[in-house]
Amino acid sequence: MGLFPNLRDVFSFLLLLITLSFASSHATQREIRNTCAYTVWAAAYPGGGKQLKQGETWTLKNITGSGRIWGRTKCSFGGDGLGKCESGDCAGRLDCG
């Protein structure tokens, strides 16, 4: 007797594989909210970066695979997106990813 004794088991196994591959490749979204009493500059790799004042949110869409999200403080950026942060800096750029 082999791995699949009948055709029904083959189809059930294929359906399971298709379902698992869809679930693992399905994109998700993450919402980042600043609950601090001060402005933070959220960073995501991949994803970018954004200034968030107290209570503001930033939604990252179509997130697949792994990545990193962190907060930066006391940042100063110019209109070109270049600058620096006291903590959590990413090579002097607003967009980290």
mmCIF file of N, CA and C in Angstrom:
data_model
loop_
_atom_site.group_PDB
_atom_site.id
_atom_site.type_symbol
_atom_site.label_atom_id
_atom_site.label_comp_id
_atom_site.label_asym_id
_atom_site.label_seq_id
_atom_site.Cartn_x
_atom_site.Cartn_y
_atom_site.Cartn_z
ATOM 1 N N MET A 1 0.853 -1.174 0.000
ATOM 2 C CA MET A 1 0.000 0.000 0.000
ATOM 3 C C MET A 1 0.896 1.233 0.000
ATOM 4 N N GLY A 2 0.646 2.160 -0.909
ATOM 5 C CA GLY A 2 1.468 3.356 -1.045
ATOM 6 C C GLY A 2 1.014 4.478 -0.131
ATOM 7 N N LEU A 3 1.528 5.642 -0.417
ATOM 8 C CA LEU A 3 1.207 6.830 0.377
ATOM 9 C C LEU A 3 -0.262 7.207 0.242
ATOM 10 N N PHE A 4 -0.830 7.077 -0.957
ATOM 11 C CA PHE A 4 -2.232 7.430 -1.211
ATOM 12 C C PHE A 4 -2.984 6.184 -1.694
ATOM 13 N N PRO A 5 -3.795 5.587 -0.837
ATOM 14 C CA PRO A 5 -4.490 4.365 -1.242
ATOM 15 C C PRO A 5 -5.597 4.604 -2.268
ATOM 16 N N ASN A 6 -6.116 5.827 -2.371
ATOM 17 C CA ASN A 6 -7.150 6.072 -3.380
ATOM 18 C C ASN A 6 -7.071 7.512 -3.879
ATOM 19 N N LEU A 7 -7.811 7.782 -4.948
ATOM 20 C CA LEU A 7 -7.793 9.092 -5.602
ATOM 21 C C LEU A 7 -8.299 10.202 -4.684
ATOM 22 N N ARG A 8 -9.258 9.891 -3.837
ATOM 23 C CA ARG A 8 -9.806 10.894 -2.908
ATOM 24 C C ARG A 8 -8.709 11.424 -1.980
ATOM 25 N N ASP A 9 -7.839 10.548 -1.500
ATOM 26 C CA ASP A 9 -6.739 10.973 -0.630
ATOM 27 C C ASP A 9 -5.762 11.880 -1.372
ATOM 28 N N VAL A 10 -5.536 11.605 -2.650
ATOM 29 C CA VAL A 10 -4.649 12.447 -3.459
ATOM 30 C C VAL A 10 -5.216 13.857 -3.547
ATOM 31 N N PHE A 11 -6.508 13.972 -3.863
ATOM 32 C CA PHE A 11 -7.133 15.293 -3.972
ATOM 33 C C PHE A 11 -7.155 16.023 -2.629
ATOM 34 N N SER A 12 -7.401 15.298 -1.562
ATOM 35 C CA SER A 12 -7.389 15.919 -0.228
ATOM 36 C C SER A 12 -6.003 16.461 0.099
ATOM 37 N N PHE A 13 -4.982 15.691 -0.225
ATOM 38 C CA PHE A 13 -3.611 16.123 0.029
ATOM 39 C C PHE A 13 -3.259 17.355 -0.808
ATOM 40 N N LEU A 14 -3.645 17.367 -2.085
ATOM 41 C CA LEU A 14 -3.378 18.518 -2.950
ATOM 42 C C LEU A 14 -4.110 19.763 -2.457
ATOM 43 N N LEU A 15 -5.346 19.607 -2.007
ATOM 44 C CA LEU A 15 -6.098 20.736 -1.465
ATOM 45 C C LEU A 15 -5.404 21.303 -0.229
ATOM 46 N N LEU A 16 -4.893 20.432 0.620
ATOM 47 C CA LEU A 16 -4.155 20.878 1.803
ATOM 48 C C LEU A 16 -2.914 21.670 1.394
ATOM 49 N N LEU A 17 -2.161 21.190 0.422
ATOM 50 C CA LEU A 17 -0.964 21.900 -0.037
ATOM 51 C C LEU A 17 -1.305 23.263 -0.623
ATOM 52 N N ILE A 18 -2.356 23.337 -1.421
ATOM 53 C CA ILE A 18 -2.767 24.615 -2.016
ATOM 54 C C ILE A 18 -3.182 25.595 -0.930
ATOM 55 N N THR A 19 -3.939 25.124 0.046
ATOM 56 C CA THR A 19 -4.378 25.983 1.146
ATOM 57 C C THR A 19 -3.187 26.500 1.934
ATOM 58 N N LEU A 20 -2.242 25.638 2.245
ATOM 59 C CA LEU A 20 -1.063 26.062 3.005
ATOM 60 C C LEU A 20 -0.217 27.052 2.221
ATOM 61 N N SER A 21 -0.055 26.834 0.923
ATOM 62 C CA SER A 21 0.758 27.766 0.137
ATOM 63 C C SER A 21 0.069 29.115 0.014
ATOM 64 N N PHE A 22 -1.262 29.136 -0.086
ATOM 65 C CA PHE A 22 -1.982 30.408 -0.139
ATOM 66 C C PHE A 22 -1.857 31.140 1.186
ATOM 67 N N ALA A 23 -2.000 30.439 2.285
ATOM 68 C CA ALA A 23 -1.929 31.077 3.604
ATOM 69 C C ALA A 23 -0.550 31.662 3.855
ATOM 70 N N SER A 24 0.493 30.990 3.407
ATOM 71 C CA SER A 24 1.839 31.494 3.670
ATOM 72 C C SER A 24 2.224 32.637 2.738
ATOM 73 N N SER A 25 1.576 32.736 1.573
ATOM 74 C CA SER A 25 1.929 33.806 0.644
ATOM 75 C C SER A 25 0.963 34.981 0.724
ATOM 76 N N HIS A 26 -0.083 34.868 1.512
ATOM 77 C CA HIS A 26 -1.098 35.915 1.623
ATOM 78 C C HIS A 26 -0.512 37.131 2.336
ATOM 79 N N ALA A 27 -0.631 38.281 1.716
ATOM 80 C CA ALA A 27 -0.101 39.520 2.288
ATOM 81 C C ALA A 27 -0.996 39.991 3.434
ATOM 82 N N THR A 28 -0.381 40.632 4.404
ATOM 83 C CA THR A 28 -1.124 41.171 5.540
ATOM 84 C C THR A 28 -0.796 42.644 5.689
ATOM 85 N N GLN A 29 -1.405 43.263 6.664
ATOM 86 C CA GLN A 29 -1.060 44.651 6.956
ATOM 87 C C GLN A 29 -0.821 44.797 8.448
ATOM 88 N N ARG A 30 -0.022 45.783 8.799
ATOM 89 C CA ARG A 30 0.301 46.081 10.191
ATOM 90 C C ARG A 30 -0.008 47.541 10.447
ATOM 91 N N GLU A 31 -0.614 47.817 11.586
ATOM 92 C CA GLU A 31 -0.892 49.192 11.981
ATOM 93 C C GLU A 31 0.034 49.563 13.130
ATOM 94 N N ILE A 32 0.748 50.653 12.949
ATOM 95 C CA ILE A 32 1.675 51.151 13.964
ATOM 96 C C ILE A 32 1.057 52.410 14.551
ATOM 97 N N ARG A 33 0.932 52.454 15.870
ATOM 98 C CA ARG A 33 0.316 53.597 16.548
ATOM 99 C C ARG A 33 1.309 54.161 17.562
ATOM 100 N N ASN A 34 1.435 55.487 17.559
ATOM 101 C CA ASN A 34 2.284 56.155 18.538
ATOM 102 C C ASN A 34 1.461 56.419 19.797
ATOM 103 N N THR A 35 1.749 55.676 20.852
ATOM 104 C CA THR A 35 1.069 55.875 22.132
ATOM 105 C C THR A 35 1.931 56.669 23.100
ATOM 106 N N CYS A 36 3.048 57.173 22.618
ATOM 107 C CA CYS A 36 3.927 58.000 23.457
ATOM 108 C C CYS A 36 3.385 59.428 23.531
ATOM 109 N N ALA A 37 3.824 60.166 24.527
ATOM 110 C CA ALA A 37 3.397 61.563 24.691
ATOM 111 C C ALA A 37 4.233 62.505 23.830
ATOM 112 N N TYR A 38 5.082 61.967 22.985
ATOM 113 C CA TYR A 38 5.970 62.761 22.138
ATOM 114 C C TYR A 38 6.015 62.153 20.739
ATOM 115 N N THR A 39 6.537 62.900 19.797
ATOM 116 C CA THR A 39 6.637 62.443 18.409
ATOM 117 C C THR A 39 7.705 61.362 18.284
ATOM 118 N N VAL A 40 7.385 60.322 17.527
ATOM 119 C CA VAL A 40 8.365 59.302 17.168
ATOM 120 C C VAL A 40 8.376 59.183 15.649
ATOM 121 N N TRP A 41 9.449 58.687 15.138
ATOM 122 C CA TRP A 41 9.580 58.432 13.708
ATOM 123 C C TRP A 41 9.651 56.924 13.554
ATOM 124 N N ALA A 42 8.547 56.339 13.088
ATOM 125 C CA ALA A 42 8.490 54.891 12.916
ATOM 126 C C ALA A 42 9.336 54.495 11.715
ATOM 127 N N ALA A 43 9.949 53.333 11.824
ATOM 128 C CA ALA A 43 10.764 52.810 10.733
ATOM 129 C C ALA A 43 10.383 51.357 10.499
ATOM 130 N N ALA A 44 10.404 50.951 9.246
ATOM 131 C CA ALA A 44 10.099 49.569 8.892
ATOM 132 C C ALA A 44 11.004 49.144 7.752
ATOM 133 N N TYR A 45 11.510 47.911 7.876
ATOM 134 C CA TYR A 45 12.314 47.353 6.798
ATOM 135 C C TYR A 45 11.782 45.973 6.464
ATOM 136 N N PRO A 46 11.234 45.748 5.288
ATOM 137 C CA PRO A 46 10.964 46.770 4.287
ATOM 138 C C PRO A 46 9.714 47.558 4.661
ATOM 139 N N GLY A 47 9.529 48.690 4.083
ATOM 140 C CA GLY A 47 8.331 49.475 4.342
ATOM 141 C C GLY A 47 8.544 50.968 4.349
ATOM 142 N N GLY A 48 9.683 51.431 4.872
ATOM 143 C CA GLY A 48 9.953 52.861 4.840
ATOM 144 C C GLY A 48 10.057 53.485 6.206
ATOM 145 N N GLY A 49 9.522 54.696 6.332
ATOM 146 C CA GLY A 49 9.563 55.432 7.581
ATOM 147 C C GLY A 49 8.542 56.551 7.561
ATOM 148 N N LYS A 50 8.103 56.966 8.761
ATOM 149 C CA LYS A 50 7.076 58.002 8.829
ATOM 150 C C LYS A 50 7.104 58.663 10.197
ATOM 151 N N GLN A 51 6.910 59.983 10.201
ATOM 152 C CA GLN A 51 6.784 60.725 11.452
ATOM 153 C C GLN A 51 5.384 60.487 12.014
ATOM 154 N N LEU A 52 5.310 60.164 13.306
ATOM 155 C CA LEU A 52 4.024 59.945 13.962
ATOM 156 C C LEU A 52 3.944 60.798 15.218
ATOM 157 N N LYS A 53 3.011 61.733 15.212
ATOM 158 C CA LYS A 53 2.757 62.513 16.420
ATOM 159 C C LYS A 53 1.918 61.656 17.367
ATOM 160 N N GLN A 54 1.780 62.096 18.604
ATOM 161 C CA GLN A 54 1.033 61.340 19.601
ATOM 162 C C GLN A 54 -0.354 60.961 19.073
ATOM 163 N N GLY A 55 -0.686 59.668 19.146
ATOM 164 C CA GLY A 55 -1.993 59.175 18.719
ATOM 165 C C GLY A 55 -2.123 58.861 17.241
ATOM 166 N N GLU A 56 -1.166 59.248 16.409
ATOM 167 C CA GLU A 56 -1.246 58.972 14.970
ATOM 168 C C GLU A 56 -0.898 57.517 14.674
ATOM 169 N N THR A 57 -1.410 57.035 13.538
ATOM 170 C CA THR A 57 -1.124 55.671 13.108
ATOM 171 C C THR A 57 -0.538 55.662 11.704
ATOM 172 N N TRP A 58 0.127 54.583 11.399
ATOM 173 C CA TRP A 58 0.703 54.344 10.077
ATOM 174 C C TRP A 58 0.400 52.893 9.731
ATOM 175 N N THR A 59 -0.240 52.664 8.598
ATOM 176 C CA THR A 59 -0.587 51.310 8.184
ATOM 177 C C THR A 59 0.354 50.857 7.084
ATOM 178 N N LEU A 60 1.030 49.750 7.339
ATOM 179 C CA LEU A 60 1.885 49.118 6.334
ATOM 180 C C LEU A 60 1.054 48.033 5.671
ATOM 181 N N LYS A 61 0.906 48.115 4.362
ATOM 182 C CA LYS A 61 0.078 47.158 3.634
ATOM 183 C C LYS A 61 0.943 46.211 2.824
ATOM 184 N N ASN A 62 0.365 45.071 2.512
ATOM 185 C CA ASN A 62 1.015 44.057 1.677
ATOM 186 C C ASN A 62 2.333 43.578 2.262
ATOM 187 N N ILE A 63 2.333 43.339 3.559
ATOM 188 C CA ILE A 63 3.522 42.823 4.227
ATOM 189 C C ILE A 63 3.587 41.314 3.998
ATOM 190 N N THR A 64 4.688 40.846 3.457
ATOM 191 C CA THR A 64 4.908 39.414 3.289
ATOM 192 C C THR A 64 6.273 39.077 3.847
ATOM 193 N N GLY A 65 6.420 37.879 4.292
ATOM 194 C CA GLY A 65 7.709 37.450 4.819
ATOM 195 C C GLY A 65 8.036 38.114 6.138
ATOM 196 N N SER A 66 9.321 38.253 6.400
ATOM 197 C CA SER A 66 9.756 38.828 7.669
ATOM 198 C C SER A 66 10.294 40.235 7.456
ATOM 199 N N GLY A 67 10.422 40.950 8.533
ATOM 200 C CA GLY A 67 10.936 42.312 8.481
ATOM 201 C C GLY A 67 11.133 42.848 9.883
ATOM 202 N N ARG A 68 11.412 44.127 9.972
ATOM 203 C CA ARG A 68 11.623 44.764 11.274
ATOM 204 C C ARG A 68 10.849 46.068 11.326
ATOM 205 N N ILE A 69 10.343 46.388 12.523
ATOM 206 C CA ILE A 69 9.671 47.657 12.781
ATOM 207 C C ILE A 69 10.242 48.196 14.079
ATOM 208 N N TRP A 70 10.632 49.485 14.082
ATOM 209 C CA TRP A 70 11.178 50.082 15.295
ATOM 210 C C TRP A 70 10.862 51.563 15.337
ATOM 211 N N GLY A 71 11.001 52.141 16.510
ATOM 212 C CA GLY A 71 10.760 53.566 16.689
ATOM 213 C C GLY A 71 12.064 54.338 16.796
ATOM 214 N N ARG A 72 12.043 55.571 16.321
ATOM 215 C CA ARG A 72 13.209 56.453 16.409
ATOM 216 C C ARG A 72 12.779 57.728 17.128
ATOM 217 N N THR A 73 13.701 58.337 17.850
ATOM 218 C CA THR A 73 13.371 59.548 18.609
ATOM 219 C C THR A 73 14.310 60.689 18.263
ATOM 220 N N LYS A 74 13.797 61.893 18.515
ATOM 221 C CA LYS A 74 14.551 63.136 18.324
ATOM 222 C C LYS A 74 15.210 63.180 16.949
ATOM 223 N N CYS A 75 14.371 63.060 15.930
ATOM 224 C CA CYS A 75 14.848 63.070 14.545
ATOM 225 C C CYS A 75 14.654 64.442 13.920
ATOM 226 N N SER A 76 15.463 64.708 12.922
ATOM 227 C CA SER A 76 15.358 65.930 12.136
ATOM 228 C C SER A 76 15.660 65.569 10.685
ATOM 229 N N PHE A 77 14.658 65.755 9.805
ATOM 230 C CA PHE A 77 14.819 65.415 8.397
ATOM 231 C C PHE A 77 14.488 66.608 7.523
ATOM 232 N N GLY A 78 15.212 66.739 6.435
ATOM 233 C CA GLY A 78 14.927 67.771 5.448
ATOM 234 C C GLY A 78 13.884 67.277 4.462
ATOM 235 N N GLY A 79 13.506 68.133 3.539
ATOM 236 C CA GLY A 79 12.537 67.782 2.513
ATOM 237 C C GLY A 79 12.986 66.643 1.619
ATOM 238 N N ASP A 80 14.282 66.402 1.566
ATOM 239 C CA ASP A 80 14.823 65.315 0.752
ATOM 240 C C ASP A 80 14.822 63.975 1.484
ATOM 241 N N GLY A 81 14.335 63.956 2.743
ATOM 242 C CA GLY A 81 14.285 62.718 3.513
ATOM 243 C C GLY A 81 15.586 62.346 4.183
ATOM 244 N N LEU A 82 16.572 63.253 4.140
ATOM 245 C CA LEU A 82 17.856 62.991 4.786
ATOM 246 C C LEU A 82 17.935 63.756 6.093
ATOM 247 N N GLY A 83 18.583 63.177 7.080
ATOM 248 C CA GLY A 83 18.720 63.819 8.381
ATOM 249 C C GLY A 83 19.370 62.876 9.369
ATOM 250 N N LYS A 84 18.922 62.968 10.622
ATOM 251 C CA LYS A 84 19.493 62.085 11.636
ATOM 252 C C LYS A 84 18.514 61.931 12.791
ATOM 253 N N CYS A 85 18.715 60.863 13.548
ATOM 254 C CA CYS A 85 17.909 60.577 14.731
ATOM 255 C C CYS A 85 18.847 60.306 15.899
ATOM 256 N N GLU A 86 18.398 60.679 17.099
ATOM 257 C CA GLU A 86 19.202 60.403 18.289
ATOM 258 C C GLU A 86 19.223 58.904 18.592
ATOM 259 N N SER A 87 18.097 58.235 18.353
ATOM 260 C CA SER A 87 18.051 56.783 18.566
ATOM 261 C C SER A 87 17.366 56.116 17.378
ATOM 262 N N GLY A 88 17.805 54.921 17.046
ATOM 263 C CA GLY A 88 17.172 54.139 15.992
ATOM 264 C C GLY A 88 17.436 54.606 14.579
ATOM 265 N N ASP A 89 18.468 55.402 14.373
ATOM 266 C CA ASP A 89 18.770 55.961 13.053
ATOM 267 C C ASP A 89 19.019 54.854 12.029
ATOM 268 N N CYS A 90 18.694 55.116 10.774
ATOM 269 C CA CYS A 90 18.995 54.154 9.699
ATOM 270 C C CYS A 90 19.710 54.886 8.563
ATOM 271 N N ALA A 91 20.986 55.049 8.758
ATOM 272 C CA ALA A 91 21.864 55.654 7.751
ATOM 273 C C ALA A 91 21.443 57.072 7.373
ATOM 274 N N GLY A 92 20.839 57.802 8.325
ATOM 275 C CA GLY A 92 20.491 59.191 8.070
ATOM 276 C C GLY A 92 19.328 59.403 7.119
ATOM 277 N N ARG A 93 18.468 58.394 6.972
ATOM 278 C CA ARG A 93 17.338 58.503 6.043
ATOM 279 C C ARG A 93 16.012 58.341 6.781
ATOM 280 N N LEU A 94 14.983 59.049 6.315
ATOM 281 C CA LEU A 94 13.635 58.859 6.840
ATOM 282 C C LEU A 94 13.093 57.502 6.400
ATOM 283 N N ASP A 95 13.279 57.175 5.127
ATOM 284 C CA ASP A 95 12.803 55.916 4.555
ATOM 285 C C ASP A 95 13.853 54.834 4.768
ATOM 286 N N CYS A 96 13.547 53.882 5.618
ATOM 287 C CA CYS A 96 14.515 52.831 5.957
ATOM 288 C C CYS A 96 14.374 51.585 5.103
ATOM 289 N N GLY A 97 13.486 51.599 4.147
ATOM 290 C CA GLY A 97 13.372 50.334 3.483
ATOM 291 C C GLY A 97 12.871 50.259 2.131
#
